[in-house]
Short mmCIF file of N, CA, C and O in Angstrom, two decimals:
data_model
loop_
_atom_site.label_atom_id
_atom_site.label_comp_id
_atom_site.label_asym_id
_atom_site.label_seq_id
_atom_site.Cartn_x
_atom_site.Cartn_y
_atom_site.Cartn_z
N MET Y 1 -67.89 -7.56 83.37
CA MET Y 1 -66.88 -7.30 83.24
C MET Y 1 -66.04 -6.74 84.58
O MET Y 1 -64.38 -7.01 84.56
N TYR Y 2 -66.50 -5.99 85.04
CA TYR Y 2 -65.94 -4.89 86.12
C TYR Y 2 -65.81 -6.36 87.36
O TYR Y 2 -64.81 -5.73 87.78
N GLU Y 3 -66.56 -7.07 87.79
CA GLU Y 3 -66.12 -7.94 88.69
C GLU Y 3 -65.01 -8.40 88.25
O GLU Y 3 -64.24 -9.31 89.53
N TYR Y 4 -64.51 -9.02 87.16
CA TYR Y 4 -63.62 -9.77 86.85
C TYR Y 4 -62.17 -9.05 87.28
O TYR Y 4 -61.48 -9.66 87.85
N GLN Y 5 -62.48 -7.85 86.81
CA GLN Y 5 -61.71 -7.00 86.84
C GLN Y 5 -60.77 -7.03 88.32
O GLN Y 5 -60.15 -6.81 88.50
N GLU Y 6 -62.37 -6.27 89.00
CA GLU Y 6 -61.99 -6.39 90.53
C GLU Y 6 -61.29 -7.59 91.03
O GLU Y 6 -60.05 -7.48 91.99
N SER Y 7 -61.54 -8.86 90.47
CA SER Y 7 -61.09 -10.06 91.20
C SER Y 7 -59.46 -10.22 90.44
O SER Y 7 -58.81 -10.95 91.50
N VAL Y 8 -59.45 -9.63 89.78
CA VAL Y 8 -58.08 -10.13 88.70
C VAL Y 8 -56.91 -8.99 90.27
O VAL Y 8 -56.06 -9.26 90.29
N GLN Y 9 -57.66 -7.41 90.11
CA GLN Y 9 -56.70 -6.83 91.08
C GLN Y 9 -56.52 -7.18 92.33
O GLN Y 9 -55.51 -6.96 93.19
N GLU Y 10 -58.10 -8.10 92.65
CA GLU Y 10 -57.35 -8.41 94.43
C GLU Y 10 -56.80 -9.48 94.04
O GLU Y 10 -55.68 -10.15 95.12
N MET Y 11 -56.83 -10.73 93.45
CA MET Y 11 -56.00 -11.94 93.56
C MET Y 11 -54.24 -11.43 92.99
O MET Y 11 -53.84 -12.26 94.04
N PHE Y 12 -54.20 -10.54 92.32
CA PHE Y 12 -52.74 -10.43 92.69
C PHE Y 12 -51.96 -8.85 93.08
O PHE Y 12 -50.97 -8.53 92.82
N GLN Y 13 -53.36 -8.63 93.70
CA GLN Y 13 -52.79 -7.26 94.79
C GLN Y 13 -52.41 -5.97 93.67
O GLN Y 13 -51.08 -5.53 93.87
N ILE Y 14 -52.98 -5.75 92.84
CA ILE Y 14 -52.34 -4.96 91.28
C ILE Y 14 -52.27 -3.48 92.47
O ILE Y 14 -50.85 -2.73 91.97
N ASP Y 15 -53.03 -3.25 92.97
CA ASP Y 15 -53.07 -1.83 93.56
C ASP Y 15 -51.55 -1.22 94.58
O ASP Y 15 -51.66 -0.20 94.58
N SER Y 16 -51.36 -2.67 94.58
CA SER Y 16 -50.46 -2.24 95.75
C SER Y 16 -48.88 -2.29 94.63
O SER Y 16 -47.54 -2.58 95.54
N TRP Y 17 -48.47 -2.70 93.85
CA TRP Y 17 -47.46 -2.86 92.60
C TRP Y 17 -47.07 -1.25 92.84
O TRP Y 17 -47.41 -0.60 92.19
N ARG Y 18 -45.31 -1.24 92.57
CA ARG Y 18 -44.75 0.31 92.45
C ARG Y 18 -44.92 0.18 91.21
O ARG Y 18 -45.24 1.61 90.89
N CYS Y 19 -44.26 -0.78 90.17
CA CYS Y 19 -44.81 -0.74 88.93
C CYS Y 19 -45.52 -1.75 88.20
O CYS Y 19 -45.19 -2.76 88.52
N MET Y 20 -45.92 -1.28 87.60
CA MET Y 20 -46.72 -2.66 86.34
C MET Y 20 -45.76 -3.39 85.78
O MET Y 20 -46.16 -4.63 85.63
N VAL Y 21 -44.92 -2.43 85.14
CA VAL Y 21 -44.05 -3.80 84.70
C VAL Y 21 -42.38 -3.02 85.00
O VAL Y 21 -42.31 -1.50 84.82
N GLU Y 22 -41.68 -3.61 85.45
CA GLU Y 22 -39.74 -3.09 85.72
C GLU Y 22 -39.56 -2.55 84.49
O GLU Y 22 -39.49 -3.34 83.31
N ASN Y 23 -38.88 -1.09 84.60
CA ASN Y 23 -38.49 -0.78 83.56
C ASN Y 23 -37.09 -1.33 83.43
O ASN Y 23 -35.84 -0.04 84.53
N ASN Y 24 -36.82 -1.85 82.60
CA ASN Y 24 -35.03 -2.25 82.36
C ASN Y 24 -34.84 -2.20 80.90
O ASN Y 24 -35.81 -2.00 80.01
N ALA Y 25 -33.98 -2.54 80.70
CA ALA Y 25 -33.13 -2.33 78.97
C ALA Y 25 -34.20 -4.15 78.13
O ALA Y 25 -34.48 -3.45 77.29
N VAL Y 26 -34.11 -5.08 78.62
CA VAL Y 26 -35.19 -5.54 77.91
C VAL Y 26 -36.78 -5.13 77.68
O VAL Y 26 -37.23 -5.27 76.49
N VAL Y 27 -37.28 -4.29 78.44
CA VAL Y 27 -38.83 -3.70 78.09
C VAL Y 27 -38.75 -2.63 77.62
O VAL Y 27 -39.16 -2.88 76.68
N SER Y 28 -37.45 -1.61 77.67
CA SER Y 28 -37.62 -1.08 76.48
C SER Y 28 -37.04 -1.27 75.65
O SER Y 28 -37.93 -0.61 74.45
N GLU Y 29 -36.59 -2.24 74.85
CA GLU Y 29 -36.20 -3.10 73.68
C GLU Y 29 -37.92 -3.05 73.22
O GLU Y 29 -38.15 -3.41 71.47
N MET Y 30 -38.16 -3.81 73.97
CA MET Y 30 -39.58 -4.77 73.46
C MET Y 30 -40.55 -3.75 73.19
O MET Y 30 -41.32 -4.15 72.67
N THR Y 31 -40.54 -2.74 73.39
CA THR Y 31 -41.85 -1.73 73.48
C THR Y 31 -41.24 -0.77 72.78
O THR Y 31 -42.09 0.01 72.80
N ARG Y 32 -40.22 -0.50 72.16
CA ARG Y 32 -39.58 0.40 71.34
C ARG Y 32 -40.70 0.50 70.00
O ARG Y 32 -40.83 -0.81 70.00
N PRO Y 33 -41.20 1.45 69.78
CA PRO Y 33 -41.50 0.98 68.16
C PRO Y 33 -41.00 1.00 66.83
O PRO Y 33 -39.65 0.42 67.31
N LEU Y 34 -41.45 -0.08 66.28
CA LEU Y 34 -41.04 -0.57 65.16
C LEU Y 34 -40.48 0.23 64.12
O LEU Y 34 -41.00 1.07 64.08
N VAL Y 35 -39.38 -0.35 63.65
CA VAL Y 35 -38.73 0.74 62.03
C VAL Y 35 -38.36 0.06 61.17
O VAL Y 35 -38.05 -1.33 61.50
N PRO Y 36 -39.43 0.18 59.96
CA PRO Y 36 -38.74 -0.78 58.91
C PRO Y 36 -37.76 -0.85 58.63
O PRO Y 36 -36.63 0.32 58.58
N CYS Y 37 -37.17 -2.02 58.32
CA CYS Y 37 -36.20 -2.40 58.17
C CYS Y 37 -35.51 -1.82 56.67
O CYS Y 37 -34.44 -1.83 56.13
N THR Y 38 -36.27 -1.62 55.73
CA THR Y 38 -35.97 -0.79 54.67
C THR Y 38 -35.48 0.61 54.49
O THR Y 38 -35.27 1.45 53.43
N PHE Y 39 -35.80 1.42 55.92
CA PHE Y 39 -35.79 2.91 56.08
C PHE Y 39 -34.57 2.96 55.56
O PHE Y 39 -34.74 4.51 54.81
N CYS Y 40 -33.19 2.37 55.65
CA CYS Y 40 -32.07 3.19 55.59
C CYS Y 40 -31.70 2.27 54.17
O CYS Y 40 -29.83 2.26 53.76
N SER Y 41 -32.49 1.42 53.13
CA SER Y 41 -31.59 0.73 52.72
C SER Y 41 -30.97 1.42 51.14
O SER Y 41 -29.74 0.92 50.62
N THR Y 42 -31.38 2.49 51.13
CA THR Y 42 -30.68 3.19 50.12
C THR Y 42 -29.41 4.31 50.43
O THR Y 42 -28.91 4.78 49.82
N LEU Y 43 -29.23 4.31 51.82
CA LEU Y 43 -29.02 4.74 52.13
C LEU Y 43 -27.13 4.37 52.42
O LEU Y 43 -26.88 3.43 52.85
N ASN Y 44 -26.44 5.71 51.99
CA ASN Y 44 -24.81 5.41 51.34
C ASN Y 44 -23.81 6.17 52.34
O ASN Y 44 -22.72 5.38 52.51
N SER Y 45 -24.80 7.31 53.27
CA SER Y 45 -23.49 8.05 53.83
C SER Y 45 -25.25 8.95 54.46
O SER Y 45 -25.52 8.87 54.41
N ILE Y 46 -24.10 9.31 55.48
CA ILE Y 46 -24.72 10.22 56.53
C ILE Y 46 -24.16 11.28 56.74
O ILE Y 46 -22.88 11.79 57.07
N SER Y 47 -24.55 12.68 56.70
CA SER Y 47 -24.46 14.19 56.54
C SER Y 47 -23.91 14.57 58.01
O SER Y 47 -24.44 14.29 58.88
N VAL Y 48 -23.01 15.21 57.98
CA VAL Y 48 -22.96 15.71 58.96
C VAL Y 48 -22.50 17.39 58.90
O VAL Y 48 -22.00 18.08 58.16
N GLU Y 49 -23.35 17.47 59.89
CA GLU Y 49 -23.64 19.18 60.56
C GLU Y 49 -22.49 19.52 61.41
O GLU Y 49 -23.30 19.20 62.77
N TYR Y 50 -22.16 20.70 61.55
CA TYR Y 50 -21.29 21.45 62.93
C TYR Y 50 -22.20 22.68 63.25
O TYR Y 50 -22.41 23.78 62.50
N ALA Y 51 -22.49 22.62 64.53
CA ALA Y 51 -23.04 23.56 64.89
C ALA Y 51 -23.92 24.11 64.00
O ALA Y 51 -24.44 25.49 63.80
N ILE Y 52 -24.69 23.32 63.45
CA ILE Y 52 -25.90 23.81 62.76
C ILE Y 52 -27.18 24.75 62.56
O ILE Y 52 -28.01 24.36 64.78
N SER Y 53 -27.87 25.73 62.56
CA SER Y 53 -28.77 26.46 62.93
C SER Y 53 -29.95 26.11 62.73
O SER Y 53 -30.44 24.93 62.51
N LEU Y 54 -30.78 26.56 64.06
CA LEU Y 54 -32.18 25.71 64.10
C LEU Y 54 -33.37 25.90 62.83
O LEU Y 54 -33.82 24.72 62.26
N ASN Y 55 -32.90 27.04 62.01
CA ASN Y 55 -33.68 27.12 60.65
C ASN Y 55 -33.05 26.33 59.54
O ASN Y 55 -33.97 25.40 59.09
N ASP Y 56 -32.08 26.09 59.67
CA ASP Y 56 -31.17 25.11 58.90
C ASP Y 56 -31.94 23.90 58.93
O ASP Y 56 -31.84 23.11 58.07
N PHE Y 57 -31.73 23.06 60.51
CA PHE Y 57 -31.95 21.68 60.41
C PHE Y 57 -33.27 21.47 60.42
O PHE Y 57 -33.85 20.34 59.89
N ARG Y 58 -34.03 22.76 60.65
CA ARG Y 58 -35.58 22.48 60.08
C ARG Y 58 -35.66 22.25 58.50
O ARG Y 58 -36.46 21.30 58.20
N THR Y 59 -35.50 22.94 57.44
CA THR Y 59 -34.94 23.01 56.44
C THR Y 59 -34.76 21.78 55.74
O THR Y 59 -35.61 20.97 55.18
N LYS Y 60 -33.45 21.50 56.70
CA LYS Y 60 -32.92 20.33 55.39
C LYS Y 60 -33.23 18.85 56.39
O LYS Y 60 -33.01 17.77 55.57
N TYR Y 61 -33.78 18.76 57.51
CA TYR Y 61 -33.38 17.22 58.08
C TYR Y 61 -35.14 17.25 58.94
O TYR Y 61 -35.91 16.04 58.70
N ALA Y 62 -35.54 18.19 60.03
CA ALA Y 62 -36.56 18.19 60.57
C ALA Y 62 -37.37 17.03 60.21
O ALA Y 62 -38.10 16.15 60.69
N TYR Y 63 -38.10 17.03 58.91
CA TYR Y 63 -39.19 16.70 58.52
C TYR Y 63 -39.30 15.72 57.23
O TYR Y 63 -40.05 14.96 56.58
N SER Y 64 -37.71 15.15 57.39
CA SER Y 64 -37.37 14.62 55.86
C SER Y 64 -37.10 12.66 56.22
O SER Y 64 -37.00 12.44 55.61
N SER Y 65 -37.13 12.60 57.44
CA SER Y 65 -36.49 11.28 57.68
C SER Y 65 -35.19 10.79 57.09
O SER Y 65 -34.76 9.77 57.08
N VAL Y 66 -34.22 11.68 57.11
CA VAL Y 66 -33.05 11.96 56.70
C VAL Y 66 -32.24 11.73 58.27
O VAL Y 66 -31.99 12.93 58.32
N PRO Y 67 -31.29 10.37 58.16
CA PRO Y 67 -30.30 10.96 59.22
C PRO Y 67 -29.10 11.93 59.22
O PRO Y 67 -28.77 11.96 58.20
N VAL Y 68 -28.64 12.56 60.38
CA VAL Y 68 -27.64 13.44 60.12
C VAL Y 68 -27.05 13.12 61.59
O VAL Y 68 -27.79 12.94 62.54
N LEU Y 69 -26.05 13.39 61.25
CA LEU Y 69 -24.90 13.18 62.61
C LEU Y 69 -24.68 14.98 63.21
O LEU Y 69 -23.99 15.55 62.02
N ILE Y 70 -25.10 15.59 64.00
CA ILE Y 70 -24.94 17.23 64.22
C ILE Y 70 -23.64 16.66 65.58
O ILE Y 70 -23.61 16.34 66.24
N LYS Y 71 -22.59 17.87 65.28
CA LYS Y 71 -21.95 17.82 65.94
C LYS Y 71 -21.72 19.13 66.59
O LYS Y 71 -22.34 19.95 66.08
N ASN Y 72 -21.23 19.46 67.78
CA ASN Y 72 -21.13 20.83 68.73
C ASN Y 72 -22.88 21.60 68.57
O ASN Y 72 -22.31 22.69 68.86
N ALA Y 73 -23.24 20.76 68.92
CA ALA Y 73 -24.58 21.00 68.80
C ALA Y 73 -25.21 21.75 70.05
O ALA Y 73 -25.86 22.68 70.28
N THR Y 74 -24.29 21.76 71.26
CA THR Y 74 -24.95 22.32 72.28
C THR Y 74 -23.70 23.19 72.74
O THR Y 74 -22.98 23.61 74.39
N HIS Y 75 -23.10 23.35 72.40
CA HIS Y 75 -21.81 24.57 72.25
C HIS Y 75 -22.17 25.62 72.86
O HIS Y 75 -21.41 26.09 74.14
N ASN Y 76 -23.37 26.09 72.50
CA ASN Y 76 -23.65 27.56 73.28
C ASN Y 76 -24.60 27.20 74.34
O ASN Y 76 -25.16 28.20 74.54
N TRP Y 77 -24.78 26.20 74.50
CA TRP Y 77 -26.47 26.17 76.01
C TRP Y 77 -25.50 26.10 77.29
O TRP Y 77 -24.75 25.62 77.75
N SER Y 78 -26.41 27.12 77.53
CA SER Y 78 -26.10 27.05 78.89
C SER Y 78 -26.24 26.44 80.05
O SER Y 78 -25.54 26.00 80.84
N ALA Y 79 -27.10 24.96 79.56
CA ALA Y 79 -27.25 24.00 80.70
C ALA Y 79 -26.06 22.98 80.49
O ALA Y 79 -25.93 22.57 81.66
N MET Y 80 -25.23 23.37 79.57
CA MET Y 80 -23.79 22.69 79.52
C MET Y 80 -23.36 22.82 81.47
O MET Y 80 -22.17 21.81 81.73
N ASP Y 81 -23.46 24.34 81.23
CA ASP Y 81 -22.93 24.97 82.53
C ASP Y 81 -23.53 25.07 83.78
O ASP Y 81 -22.88 24.82 84.84
N ILE Y 82 -25.06 24.96 83.66
CA ILE Y 82 -25.64 24.63 84.93
C ILE Y 82 -26.16 23.16 85.35
O ILE Y 82 -25.85 22.98 86.82
N PHE Y 83 -26.52 22.59 84.25
CA PHE Y 83 -26.89 21.30 85.05
C PHE Y 83 -25.78 20.14 85.13
O PHE Y 83 -25.32 19.33 84.65
N SER Y 84 -25.36 20.20 86.25
CA SER Y 84 -23.90 19.49 86.21
C SER Y 84 -24.70 18.46 87.40
O SER Y 84 -25.85 18.67 87.76
N TYR Y 85 -23.63 17.23 87.64
CA TYR Y 85 -24.21 16.43 88.54
C TYR Y 85 -24.24 17.26 89.83
O TYR Y 85 -25.11 16.42 90.75
N GLN Y 86 -23.78 17.75 90.51
CA GLN Y 86 -23.33 18.27 91.91
C GLN Y 86 -25.12 19.13 91.74
O GLN Y 86 -25.99 19.20 92.77
N TYR Y 87 -25.49 20.09 90.87
CA TYR Y 87 -26.55 20.57 90.42
C TYR Y 87 -27.69 19.85 90.59
O TYR Y 87 -28.48 20.15 91.57
N LEU Y 88 -27.82 18.73 90.05
CA LEU Y 88 -28.82 17.71 90.21
C LEU Y 88 -28.84 17.44 91.48
O LEU Y 88 -29.85 16.74 91.94
N LYS Y 89 -27.94 16.93 91.87
CA LYS Y 89 -27.64 16.08 93.33
C LYS Y 89 -28.07 17.02 94.27
O LYS Y 89 -29.37 16.65 95.44
N ASP Y 90 -27.69 18.43 94.30
CA ASP Y 90 -28.53 19.07 95.29
C ASP Y 90 -29.51 19.18 95.15
O ASP Y 90 -30.13 19.36 96.23
N LEU Y 91 -30.43 19.64 94.19
CA LEU Y 91 -31.31 19.90 93.91
C LEU Y 91 -32.69 18.47 94.29
O LEU Y 91 -33.90 18.53 95.32
N TYR Y 92 -31.95 17.44 93.76
CA TYR Y 92 -33.55 16.22 94.23
C TYR Y 92 -32.92 16.05 96.01
O TYR Y 92 -33.59 15.33 96.53
N THR Y 93 -31.76 15.44 96.63
CA THR Y 93 -31.70 15.37 98.33
C THR Y 93 -32.02 17.04 98.46
O THR Y 93 -32.16 16.34 100.23
N ASP Y 94 -31.68 18.22 98.28
CA ASP Y 94 -32.20 19.12 99.30
C ASP Y 94 -34.00 18.76 99.06
O ASP Y 94 -34.40 20.24 100.16
N THR Y 95 -34.21 18.65 98.30
CA THR Y 95 -36.17 18.92 97.70
C THR Y 95 -36.77 18.04 98.29
O THR Y 95 -36.55 16.89 97.78
N GLU Y 96 -37.33 18.11 99.36
CA GLU Y 96 -38.27 16.88 100.28
C GLU Y 96 -39.40 16.33 99.62
O GLU Y 96 -39.74 16.92 98.65
N GLY Y 97 -38.58 14.93 99.33
CA GLY Y 97 -39.53 13.92 98.41
C GLY Y 97 -39.35 13.65 96.93
O GLY Y 97 -40.24 12.89 96.67
N ALA Y 98 -38.47 14.17 97.04
CA ALA Y 98 -37.79 14.07 95.34
C ALA Y 98 -37.36 12.92 94.60
O ALA Y 98 -37.96 12.21 94.30
N LEU Y 99 -36.96 12.15 95.65
CA LEU Y 99 -36.25 11.15 95.09
C LEU Y 99 -37.13 9.75 95.14
O LEU Y 99 -37.25 8.98 94.49
N LYS Y 100 -38.04 10.18 96.83
CA LYS Y 100 -39.09 9.29 96.89
C LYS Y 100 -40.26 9.37 95.81
O LYS Y 100 -40.24 8.35 95.17
N SER Y 101 -40.51 10.30 95.34
CA SER Y 101 -41.64 10.52 93.80
C SER Y 101 -40.52 9.47 92.49
O SER Y 101 -41.34 9.24 91.64
N VAL Y 102 -39.72 10.18 92.75
CA VAL Y 102 -38.80 9.30 91.45
C VAL Y 102 -39.50 7.83 91.21
O VAL Y 102 -39.55 7.24 90.31
N ASP Y 103 -38.78 7.46 92.10
CA ASP Y 103 -39.41 5.87 92.66
C ASP Y 103 -40.14 5.28 92.58
O ASP Y 103 -40.92 4.47 91.79
N GLU Y 104 -41.60 6.27 93.17
CA GLU Y 104 -42.96 5.88 93.25
C GLU Y 104 -43.58 6.28 91.59
O GLU Y 104 -44.23 5.12 91.70
N GLU Y 105 -42.80 6.72 90.83
CA GLU Y 105 -43.31 7.29 89.66
C GLU Y 105 -42.66 6.22 88.74
O GLU Y 105 -42.87 6.45 87.42
N CYS Y 106 -41.47 5.48 89.26
CA CYS Y 106 -40.96 4.84 87.90
C CYS Y 106 -40.37 5.57 87.26
O CYS Y 106 -40.38 5.45 85.84
N GLN Y 107 -39.92 6.92 87.16
CA GLN Y 107 -39.00 7.71 86.55
C GLN Y 107 -37.37 7.36 86.19
O GLN Y 107 -36.81 8.21 85.28
N PHE Y 108 -36.92 6.62 87.16
CA PHE Y 108 -35.20 6.53 86.85
C PHE Y 108 -35.06 5.27 86.00
O PHE Y 108 -35.77 4.17 86.02
N PHE Y 109 -34.51 5.28 85.01
CA PHE Y 109 -34.24 3.96 84.03
C PHE Y 109 -32.62 4.06 83.87
O PHE Y 109 -31.75 4.51 83.83
N HIS Y 110 -32.26 2.99 84.62
CA HIS Y 110 -30.76 2.58 84.87
C HIS Y 110 -30.09 1.79 83.86
O HIS Y 110 -28.86 1.89 83.73
N TYR Y 111 -30.76 1.54 82.61
CA TYR Y 111 -30.04 1.04 81.72
C TYR Y 111 -29.48 0.02 81.72
O TYR Y 111 -29.25 -0.80 82.21
N ASN Y 112 -27.90 -0.01 81.41
CA ASN Y 112 -26.61 -0.61 81.75
C ASN Y 112 -25.71 -0.15 82.73
O ASN Y 112 -25.03 -0.10 82.50
N THR Y 113 -26.55 0.28 83.67
CA THR Y 113 -25.49 0.95 85.01
C THR Y 113 -25.96 -0.16 86.24
O THR Y 113 -26.59 -1.26 86.46
N ASP Y 114 -24.78 0.22 87.03
CA ASP Y 114 -25.16 -0.54 88.00
C ASP Y 114 -26.02 0.12 89.69
O ASP Y 114 -26.56 -0.65 90.50
N PHE Y 115 -26.70 1.27 89.25
CA PHE Y 115 -27.40 1.85 89.69
C PHE Y 115 -28.93 1.56 89.70
O PHE Y 115 -29.62 1.27 88.51
N GLU Y 116 -29.43 1.26 90.68
CA GLU Y 116 -30.93 0.89 91.14
C GLU Y 116 -32.07 1.53 91.09
O GLU Y 116 -33.07 1.64 90.70
N ASN Y 117 -31.44 2.82 91.41
CA ASN Y 117 -32.06 3.83 91.85
C ASN Y 117 -31.57 5.01 91.74
O ASN Y 117 -30.12 5.31 92.05
N LEU Y 118 -32.12 6.46 91.61
CA LEU Y 118 -31.46 7.72 92.01
C LEU Y 118 -30.49 8.28 93.07
O LEU Y 118 -29.78 8.94 93.38
N THR Y 119 -31.27 7.63 94.48
CA THR Y 119 -30.62 7.44 95.84
C THR Y 119 -29.21 6.53 95.32
O THR Y 119 -28.33 7.71 96.22
N GLU Y 120 -28.94 5.96 94.78
CA GLU Y 120 -27.78 5.22 94.65
C GLU Y 120 -26.88 6.21 93.75
O GLU Y 120 -25.52 6.00 93.86
N VAL Y 121 -27.36 6.76 93.05
CA VAL Y 121 -26.72 7.31 92.07
C VAL Y 121 -25.61 9.02 92.97
O VAL Y 121 -24.63 8.96 92.59
N PHE Y 122 -26.86 9.52 93.86
CA PHE Y 122 -26.27 10.38 94.15
C PHE Y 122 -25.58 10.35 95.67
O PHE Y 122 -24.83 11.03 96.13
N ASN Y 123 -25.14 8.82 96.08
CA ASN Y 123 -24.23 8.63 97.03
C ASN Y 123 -23.11 8.08 96.60
O ASN Y 123 -22.20 7.26 97.31
N MET Y 124 -22.62 7.54 94.94
CA MET Y 124 -21.31 7.51 94.92
C MET Y 124 -20.43 8.25 95.12
O MET Y 124 -20.89 9.43 95.85
N SER Y 125 -19.28 8.06 95.26
CA SER Y 125 -18.28 8.52 95.81
C SER Y 125 -18.04 9.98 94.22
O SER Y 125 -18.15 10.11 93.67
N ASP Y 126 -17.32 11.20 95.17
CA ASP Y 126 -17.28 12.26 94.49
C ASP Y 126 -15.84 11.94 92.77
O ASP Y 126 -16.25 12.48 92.21
N ALA Y 127 -15.30 11.05 93.51
CA ALA Y 127 -14.07 10.82 92.31
C ALA Y 127 -14.84 9.89 91.26
O ALA Y 127 -14.62 10.20 89.96
N ARG Y 128 -15.64 9.05 91.56
CA ARG Y 128 -16.26 8.52 90.66
C ARG Y 128 -17.75 9.02 89.87
O ARG Y 128 -17.53 8.89 88.45
N ALA Y 129 -18.53 10.31 90.57
CA ALA Y 129 -19.25 11.41 89.82
C ALA Y 129 -18.61 12.00 88.99
O ALA Y 129 -18.51 12.27 87.92
N ASN Y 130 -16.90 12.41 89.26
CA ASN Y 130 -16.23 13.43 88.27
C ASN Y 130 -15.56 12.23 87.81
O ASN Y 130 -14.32 12.97 87.01
N PHE Y 131 -15.70 11.01 87.47
CA PHE Y 131 -15.16 10.34 86.23
C PHE Y 131 -13.24 10.42 86.44
O PHE Y 131 -12.64 9.89 85.51
N ALA Y 132 -12.87 10.40 87.78
CA ALA Y 132 -11.58 9.99 87.84
C ALA Y 132 -10.99 8.76 87.32
O ALA Y 132 -11.58 7.65 87.33
N GLU Y 133 -9.95 8.83 86.91
CA GLU Y 133 -9.33 7.86 86.36
C GLU Y 133 -9.20 6.65 87.72
O GLU Y 133 -8.99 6.54 88.62
N GLY Y 134 -9.25 5.57 87.10
CA GLY Y 134 -9.53 4.22 87.72
C GLY Y 134 -10.72 4.01 88.32
O GLY Y 134 -11.34 2.69 88.63
N GLU Y 135 -11.77 5.01 88.29
CA GLU Y 135 -13.24 4.97 89.15
C GLU Y 135 -14.13 4.39 87.61
O GLU Y 135 -13.74 4.44 86.34
N LYS Y 136 -14.97 3.40 88.25
CA LYS Y 136 -15.98 2.69 87.22
C LYS Y 136 -17.07 3.58 86.53
O LYS Y 136 -17.69 4.70 86.89
N PRO Y 137 -16.38 4.17 85.14
CA PRO Y 137 -17.55 5.05 84.13
C PRO Y 137 -19.25 4.66 84.39
O PRO Y 137 -19.56 3.85 85.08
N TRP Y 138 -20.12 5.47 84.56
CA TRP Y 138 -21.10 5.78 85.17
C TRP Y 138 -21.87 6.36 83.90
O TRP Y 138 -21.33 7.16 83.16
N TYR Y 139 -23.44 5.86 84.05
CA TYR Y 139 -24.18 6.96 83.11
C TYR Y 139 -25.44 6.34 83.39
O TYR Y 139 -26.33 5.29 83.76
N ILE Y 140 -26.84 7.40 83.44
CA ILE Y 140 -28.10 7.20 83.49
C ILE Y 140 -28.73 8.21 82.67
O ILE Y 140 -28.01 9.37 82.12
N GLY Y 141 -29.96 8.15 82.64
CA GLY Y 141 -31.19 9.16 81.74
C GLY Y 141 -32.00 8.93 82.49
O GLY Y 141 -32.57 8.08 83.28
N TRP Y 142 -32.62 10.33 81.90
CA TRP Y 142 -34.13 10.76 82.30
C TRP Y 142 -35.08 10.36 81.50
O TRP Y 142 -34.71 10.81 80.21
#
């Protein structure tokens, strides 16, 4: 069996592949966990909570499989002020090897964007980065 594995690796040069499977919307959709179609069959409405406490969320929803829409959940998060586009751009462009590592480890998920990698994201114009009127909207996810 080991010889066969080595032959396959050698034939396809698997060791030189950057990613075994390219990460894109099709692959993400094909590999997501299946959800039973009957999961929400008796659902008539969805609860809406505003700035719910952690304890209330745990008690009412965390282990219940009951869907909930939570609004104002990030209202008091310091991350909303700290983790800006500029903060992330500075972090990744000032840290030696950070962008290369993201590429090599296939950590960038471009979903439905026109960016192929994080370098392209951080090279966009300031106007687009700040969602200026007339600029193409953008989204990325980690």
